[in-house]
Amino acid sequence: MRLFEETGSRSCGYFPTNWASWLNWMPGCDGVLNYEKHHDRSAELLNKADYLFCLDFNVFHRTKNFAPLLASATCVKVLIDHHEQPDTASFNYGISDITKSSTCEMVFDFIEASGNDKLIDANIAKCLYAGVVTDTGSFRFSSTHASVHRMVARLMETDFDHSLVHSSLFDNFLENRLRFIGHVLSNRMEFLYEYNTALIAISKQDLLKYEIKTGDTEGLVNYPLSVKGIELVGFVIDRDEERKWSFRSKRHFDCNTFARKYFNGGGHYNASGGNSKDGLAQTVEYFKQVIRENEQLLADVKKS
């Protein structure tokens, strides 16, 4: 938002729901509207907008209750995203480039292409760096191409403290989260070695017992991938309105197609999400059923 102000424009950031409290350190966070809490204000500002930039989602329904307002907005809609199968008809301009590491890398490219890269200061660099670090798994995913490192080199020219950003992202939790992780790894993780698959299922009671908030489960889905022979991880959380699934894979298992086919979702090739209206026990059993149906595919992936 600061960059828009530097170019003489007024801007406002929106988020469809609340966000994790451990992200409140990010510059500009205090100026972002939570649509769930600020319906009227969000609608008022959006109705006055000339441009709407949609970042890191390419279909309106991903924003849940915010979707109808976005769809009805009459301003010019610009898409900047890196997920598969965008709803291009909903946007006037933009791109959904699955070869990019993150939407933050694409925002950086957009700033450079507009000729405004000199406006990137330490605060803007912190936000872009945080986005690319989290989306690349601290630069370990295959989407981390040379362009990502060139971007980071350019950001570091602003002299922001990159180690402090990393610490703010990964060393900024409460004790209850650590105890919750221990509980999950000990009691909620199941290995289906015959299918090269792991499963983590977290109940509503688990969330309440450990007072788990938005963002506290971030990264848990990746733990089982460290186990030899595990090629796919299914991770499900029992939310009030639905069961939310996350899928992660190594190498050649297509999580995006899997999530779209079985769990009303999608995303990236090795990292996708989905949902289910079934109860926790029912959706877990369904997951095991479809894993059995894909037994040969998972076996072939392990051999590749």
Tab-separated table of C-alpha atoms in Angstrom:
chain	number	residue	atom	x	y	z
A	1	MET	CA	0.000	0.000	0.000
A	2	ARG	CA	2.917	2.320	0.744
A	3	LEU	CA	4.117	1.945	-2.835
A	4	PHE	CA	0.758	3.121	-4.204
A	5	GLU	CA	0.890	6.149	-1.918
A	6	GLU	CA	4.382	6.982	-3.168
A	7	THR	CA	2.985	7.104	-6.715
A	8	GLY	CA	0.212	9.503	-5.700
A	9	SER	CA	-2.578	6.935	-5.320
A	10	ARG	CA	-4.683	6.043	-2.299
A	11	SER	CA	-4.992	2.390	-1.410
A	12	CYS	CA	-6.561	-0.024	1.049
A	13	GLY	CA	-5.768	-3.655	1.777
A	14	TYR	CA	-8.435	-6.297	2.385
A	15	PHE	CA	-8.318	-9.752	3.912
A	16	PRO	CA	-11.432	-11.957	3.734
A	17	THR	CA	-11.084	-13.234	7.332
A	18	ASN	CA	-8.832	-12.717	10.333
A	19	TRP	CA	-5.144	-13.532	10.033
A	20	ALA	CA	-2.612	-15.103	12.366
A	21	SER	CA	-1.630	-12.756	15.210
A	22	TRP	CA	2.049	-13.600	14.729
A	23	LEU	CA	1.893	-11.676	11.434
A	24	ASN	CA	0.987	-8.387	13.117
A	25	TRP	CA	4.639	-7.285	13.028
A	26	MET	CA	4.454	-6.789	9.249
A	27	PRO	CA	4.656	-3.159	8.072
A	28	GLY	CA	1.243	-1.889	6.970
A	29	CYS	CA	-0.692	-4.656	8.733
A	30	ASP	CA	-2.580	-2.123	10.831
A	31	GLY	CA	-4.059	-0.636	7.659
A	32	VAL	CA	-5.573	-3.888	6.345
A	33	LEU	CA	-9.327	-4.404	6.729
A	34	ASN	CA	-10.701	-7.731	7.950
A	35	TYR	CA	-13.877	-8.173	5.912
A	36	GLU	CA	-15.526	-10.340	8.584
A	37	LYS	CA	-15.287	-7.439	11.052
A	38	HIS	CA	-15.679	-4.506	8.659
A	39	HIS	CA	-18.373	-5.421	6.140
A	40	ASP	CA	-19.763	-1.917	5.629
A	41	ARG	CA	-16.416	-0.150	5.465
A	42	SER	CA	-15.067	-2.733	3.027
A	43	ALA	CA	-18.081	-2.320	0.746
A	44	GLU	CA	-17.885	1.459	0.930
A	45	LEU	CA	-14.216	1.613	-0.084
A	46	LEU	CA	-14.518	-1.076	-2.742
A	47	ASN	CA	-17.414	0.787	-4.370
A	48	LYS	CA	-15.153	3.849	-4.692
A	49	ALA	CA	-12.165	1.932	-6.060
A	50	ASP	CA	-10.822	2.353	-9.581
A	51	TYR	CA	-8.729	-0.824	-9.442
A	52	LEU	CA	-8.932	-4.058	-7.485
A	53	PHE	CA	-5.759	-6.154	-7.279
A	54	CYS	CA	-6.513	-9.793	-6.400
A	55	LEU	CA	-3.433	-11.435	-4.925
A	56	ASP	CA	-2.756	-15.134	-4.338
A	57	PHE	CA	-6.217	-16.393	-5.304
A	58	ASN	CA	-7.645	-16.802	-8.786
A	59	VAL	CA	-11.319	-17.619	-8.127
A	60	PHE	CA	-13.568	-15.443	-5.986
A	61	HIS	CA	-15.065	-18.298	-3.972
A	62	ARG	CA	-11.687	-18.783	-2.258
A	63	THR	CA	-12.496	-15.600	-0.306
A	64	LYS	CA	-15.688	-17.167	1.107
A	65	ASN	CA	-18.148	-14.485	2.309
A	66	PHE	CA	-16.163	-11.743	0.594
A	67	ALA	CA	-16.775	-13.336	-2.827
A	68	PRO	CA	-20.167	-11.730	-3.700
A	69	LEU	CA	-18.812	-8.247	-3.014
A	70	LEU	CA	-15.759	-8.855	-5.193
A	71	ALA	CA	-17.859	-10.292	-8.008
A	72	SER	CA	-20.252	-7.318	-8.021
A	73	ALA	CA	-17.520	-4.663	-7.902
A	74	THR	CA	-17.514	-2.521	-11.059
A	75	CYS	CA	-13.869	-1.394	-10.917
A	76	VAL	CA	-11.063	-2.827	-13.048
A	77	LYS	CA	-9.962	-6.182	-11.596
A	78	VAL	CA	-6.315	-7.237	-11.889
A	79	LEU	CA	-5.162	-10.763	-11.068
A	80	ILE	CA	-1.662	-11.562	-9.732
A	81	ASP	CA	-1.492	-15.218	-8.746
A	82	HIS	CA	0.468	-18.451	-9.182
A	83	HIS	CA	-2.176	-21.172	-8.840
A	84	GLU	CA	-3.653	-23.407	-11.521
A	85	GLN	CA	-6.956	-23.003	-13.386
A	86	PRO	CA	-7.768	-19.304	-12.866
A	87	ASP	CA	-11.280	-18.002	-13.451
A	88	THR	CA	-10.045	-15.599	-16.135
A	89	ALA	CA	-13.544	-14.377	-16.964
A	90	SER	CA	-13.738	-12.649	-13.574
A	91	PHE	CA	-10.723	-10.411	-14.197
A	92	ASN	CA	-10.002	-7.634	-16.669
A	93	TYR	CA	-6.234	-8.052	-16.625
A	94	GLY	CA	-3.594	-10.165	-14.990
A	95	ILE	CA	-1.894	-13.507	-14.898
A	96	SER	CA	-1.811	-16.758	-12.942
A	97	ASP	CA	1.704	-18.103	-13.528
A	98	ILE	CA	2.253	-21.538	-11.969
A	99	THR	CA	5.988	-21.408	-12.706
A	100	LYS	CA	6.473	-18.628	-10.174
A	101	SER	CA	7.552	-19.386	-6.628
A	102	SER	CA	5.042	-17.083	-5.013
A	103	THR	CA	2.677	-14.217	-5.561
A	104	CYS	CA	5.199	-11.985	-3.796
A	105	GLU	CA	7.749	-12.751	-6.506
A	106	MET	CA	5.134	-11.742	-9.082
A	107	VAL	CA	4.380	-8.512	-7.198
A	108	PHE	CA	8.099	-7.765	-7.260
A	109	ASP	CA	8.137	-8.414	-11.012
A	110	PHE	CA	5.137	-6.092	-11.409
A	111	ILE	CA	6.878	-3.303	-9.496
A	112	GLU	CA	10.002	-3.692	-11.609
A	113	ALA	CA	8.060	-3.798	-14.883
A	114	SER	CA	6.207	-0.611	-13.916
A	115	GLY	CA	9.517	1.192	-13.464
A	116	ASN	CA	8.920	1.770	-9.754
A	117	ASP	CA	11.568	-0.540	-8.301
A	118	LYS	CA	13.401	2.463	-6.821
A	119	LEU	CA	10.451	2.905	-4.468
A	120	ILE	CA	11.135	-0.466	-2.790
A	121	ASP	CA	12.266	0.461	0.706
A	122	ALA	CA	13.079	-1.661	3.756
A	123	ASN	CA	9.414	-2.037	4.795
A	124	ILE	CA	8.292	-3.169	1.348
A	125	ALA	CA	11.295	-5.501	1.202
A	126	LYS	CA	10.334	-7.081	4.546
A	127	CYS	CA	6.855	-7.936	3.288
A	128	LEU	CA	8.014	-9.334	-0.060
A	129	TYR	CA	10.777	-11.328	1.606
A	130	ALA	CA	8.341	-12.783	4.166
A	131	GLY	CA	6.026	-13.899	1.370
A	132	VAL	CA	8.693	-15.569	-0.717
A	133	VAL	CA	10.313	-17.287	2.302
A	134	THR	CA	7.044	-18.862	3.423
A	135	ASP	CA	5.845	-19.867	-0.049
A	136	THR	CA	9.154	-21.493	-1.007
A	137	GLY	CA	9.561	-23.344	2.290
A	138	SER	CA	12.620	-21.214	3.089
A	139	PHE	CA	13.835	-21.674	-0.513
A	140	ARG	CA	13.718	-25.472	-0.553
A	141	PHE	CA	10.855	-26.072	-3.009
A	142	SER	CA	11.528	-26.744	-6.692
A	143	SER	CA	9.832	-23.455	-7.639
A	144	THR	CA	12.814	-21.586	-6.193
A	145	HIS	CA	14.429	-20.621	-9.477
A	146	ALA	CA	17.353	-18.280	-10.007
A	147	SER	CA	14.905	-15.370	-10.334
A	148	VAL	CA	13.933	-15.812	-6.675
A	149	HIS	CA	17.508	-15.396	-5.474
A	150	ARG	CA	18.013	-12.386	-7.735
A	151	MET	CA	14.884	-10.860	-6.202
A	152	VAL	CA	16.162	-11.488	-2.663
A	153	ALA	CA	19.526	-9.958	-3.537
A	154	ARG	CA	17.734	-6.838	-4.751
A	155	LEU	CA	15.585	-6.681	-1.604
A	156	MET	CA	18.627	-6.980	0.643
A	157	GLU	CA	20.043	-3.835	-0.926
A	158	THR	CA	17.492	-1.954	1.200
A	159	ASP	CA	19.401	-3.133	4.314
A	160	PHE	CA	16.380	-4.677	6.032
A	161	ASP	CA	17.184	-7.270	8.718
A	162	HIS	CA	16.362	-10.555	6.962
A	163	SER	CA	17.250	-12.673	10.016
A	164	LEU	CA	14.762	-10.683	12.116
A	165	VAL	CA	12.044	-11.288	9.501
A	166	HIS	CA	12.771	-15.021	9.568
A	167	SER	CA	12.655	-15.042	13.371
A	168	SER	CA	9.380	-13.093	13.357
A	169	LEU	CA	7.877	-15.738	11.056
A	170	PHE	CA	9.120	-18.903	12.745
A	171	ASP	CA	10.124	-18.005	16.329
A	172	ASN	CA	7.090	-15.998	17.335
A	173	PHE	CA	4.628	-18.487	18.844
A	174	LEU	CA	3.258	-19.274	22.295
A	175	GLU	CA	3.981	-22.327	24.436
A	176	ASN	CA	0.559	-23.836	23.781
A	177	ARG	CA	1.390	-24.249	20.085
A	178	LEU	CA	4.513	-26.264	20.857
A	179	ARG	CA	2.589	-28.538	23.211
A	180	PHE	CA	-0.153	-28.862	20.589
A	181	ILE	CA	2.411	-29.967	17.985
A	182	GLY	CA	3.741	-32.579	20.404
A	183	HIS	CA	0.203	-33.876	20.970
A	184	VAL	CA	-0.511	-34.026	17.231
A	185	LEU	CA	2.709	-35.849	16.353
A	186	SER	CA	2.193	-38.358	19.178
A	187	ASN	CA	-1.540	-38.971	18.902
A	188	ARG	CA	-2.967	-37.685	15.625
A	189	MET	CA	-0.441	-38.835	13.027
A	190	GLU	CA	-0.911	-42.124	11.167
A	191	PHE	CA	1.432	-43.739	8.657
A	192	LEU	CA	-0.022	-45.822	5.843
A	193	TYR	CA	3.241	-47.272	4.598
A	194	GLU	CA	1.541	-49.653	2.183
A	195	TYR	CA	0.397	-46.547	0.282
A	196	ASN	CA	3.482	-44.375	0.969
A	197	THR	CA	1.104	-41.971	2.693
A	198	ALA	CA	0.753	-40.229	6.051
A	199	LEU	CA	-2.376	-38.779	7.606
A	200	ILE	CA	-2.913	-36.183	10.327
A	201	ALA	CA	-6.463	-35.591	11.570
A	202	ILE	CA	-7.090	-32.845	14.134
A	203	SER	CA	-10.398	-32.654	15.956
A	204	LYS	CA	-12.301	-29.609	17.136
A	205	GLN	CA	-11.600	-30.755	20.702
A	206	ASP	CA	-7.853	-30.612	20.029
A	207	LEU	CA	-8.134	-27.014	18.862
A	208	LEU	CA	-10.150	-26.006	21.922
A	209	LYS	CA	-7.977	-27.862	24.432
A	210	TYR	CA	-4.786	-26.158	23.285
A	211	GLU	CA	-6.437	-22.814	22.460
A	212	ILE	CA	-5.263	-22.975	18.846
A	213	LYS	CA	-5.807	-19.806	16.833
A	214	THR	CA	-5.641	-18.937	13.138
A	215	GLY	CA	-2.187	-19.731	11.797
A	216	ASP	CA	-1.083	-21.989	14.662
A	217	THR	CA	-1.368	-25.113	12.490
A	218	GLU	CA	0.787	-23.615	9.731
A	219	GLY	CA	3.553	-25.980	8.618
A	220	LEU	CA	2.312	-29.070	10.473
A	221	VAL	CA	1.388	-30.792	7.215
A	222	ASN	CA	5.060	-30.903	6.214
A	223	TYR	CA	6.330	-32.890	9.214
A	224	PRO	CA	5.540	-36.402	7.876
A	225	LEU	CA	7.319	-35.676	4.581
A	226	SER	CA	10.608	-35.991	6.484
A	227	VAL	CA	9.929	-39.717	6.920
A	228	LYS	CA	11.608	-42.034	4.433
A	229	GLY	CA	9.162	-43.599	1.985
A	230	ILE	CA	6.334	-41.102	2.549
A	231	GLU	CA	5.306	-39.513	-0.746
A	232	LEU	CA	1.945	-37.947	0.189
A	233	VAL	CA	0.559	-36.313	3.325
A	234	GLY	CA	-3.109	-35.668	3.994
A	235	PHE	CA	-3.835	-33.166	6.769
A	236	VAL	CA	-7.363	-32.399	7.931
A	237	ILE	CA	-8.698	-30.009	10.572
A	238	ASP	CA	-12.219	-30.138	11.976
A	239	ARG	CA	-13.583	-26.616	11.592
A	240	ASP	CA	-17.079	-25.522	12.579
A	241	GLU	CA	-18.490	-25.222	9.065
A	242	GLU	CA	-16.335	-27.790	7.236
A	243	ARG	CA	-13.342	-30.098	7.379
A	244	LYS	CA	-10.359	-28.323	5.840
A	245	TRP	CA	-7.812	-30.489	3.989
A	246	SER	CA	-4.203	-29.795	3.022
A	247	PHE	CA	-2.093	-32.069	0.838
A	248	ARG	CA	1.674	-32.148	0.350
A	249	SER	CA	3.759	-34.463	-1.811
A	250	LYS	CA	7.298	-35.149	-2.882
A	251	ARG	CA	8.394	-35.106	-6.487
A	252	HIS	CA	5.808	-36.487	-8.906
A	253	PHE	CA	2.457	-36.902	-7.111
A	254	ASP	CA	-0.038	-34.314	-8.399
A	255	CYS	CA	-1.738	-32.864	-5.319
A	256	ASN	CA	-3.621	-30.306	-7.385
A	257	THR	CA	-5.446	-32.912	-9.477
A	258	PHE	CA	-6.012	-35.074	-6.387
A	259	ALA	CA	-7.543	-32.186	-4.412
A	260	ARG	CA	-9.766	-31.099	-7.303
A	261	LYS	CA	-10.992	-34.611	-8.036
A	262	TYR	CA	-11.789	-35.725	-4.491
A	263	PHE	CA	-11.954	-32.717	-2.145
A	264	ASN	CA	-13.420	-29.712	-3.996
A	265	GLY	CA	-10.049	-27.984	-3.940
A	266	GLY	CA	-6.861	-27.369	-5.843
A	267	GLY	CA	-3.652	-25.382	-5.720
A	268	HIS	CA	-0.142	-26.406	-6.722
A	269	TYR	CA	1.312	-29.648	-8.018
A	270	ASN	CA	2.985	-30.534	-4.697
A	271	ALA	CA	0.879	-28.441	-2.332
A	272	SER	CA	-2.909	-28.128	-2.468
A	273	GLY	CA	-5.967	-27.799	-0.300
A	274	GLY	CA	-9.590	-28.845	-0.205
A	275	ASN	CA	-12.602	-29.238	2.035
A	276	SER	CA	-15.382	-31.590	2.992
A	277	LYS	CA	-18.814	-31.125	4.542
A	278	ASP	CA	-18.676	-34.661	5.999
A	279	GLY	CA	-17.804	-35.206	9.638
A	280	LEU	CA	-14.188	-35.783	10.612
A	281	ALA	CA	-14.461	-39.571	10.868
A	282	GLN	CA	-16.316	-39.810	7.558
A	283	THR	CA	-13.912	-37.631	5.602
A	284	VAL	CA	-10.893	-39.484	7.033
A	285	GLU	CA	-12.389	-42.794	5.913
A	286	TYR	CA	-13.073	-41.296	2.485
A	287	PHE	CA	-9.431	-40.194	2.241
A	288	LYS	CA	-8.267	-43.730	2.992
A	289	GLN	CA	-10.678	-45.065	0.387
A	290	VAL	CA	-9.375	-42.796	-2.395
A	291	ILE	CA	-5.779	-43.545	-1.374
A	292	ARG	CA	-6.517	-47.220	-1.940
A	293	GLU	CA	-7.930	-46.293	-5.342
A	294	ASN	CA	-4.652	-44.523	-6.147
A	295	GLU	CA	-2.425	-47.257	-4.737
A	296	GLN	CA	-0.679	-47.982	-8.023
A	297	LEU	CA	-0.074	-44.316	-8.749
A	298	LEU	CA	1.572	-43.820	-5.373
A	299	ALA	CA	3.687	-46.933	-5.905
A	300	ASP	CA	4.808	-45.649	-9.306
A	301	VAL	CA	5.674	-42.257	-7.800
A	302	LYS	CA	7.955	-43.893	-5.239
A	303	LYS	CA	9.820	-45.753	-7.990
A	304	SER	CA	10.282	-42.649	-10.165
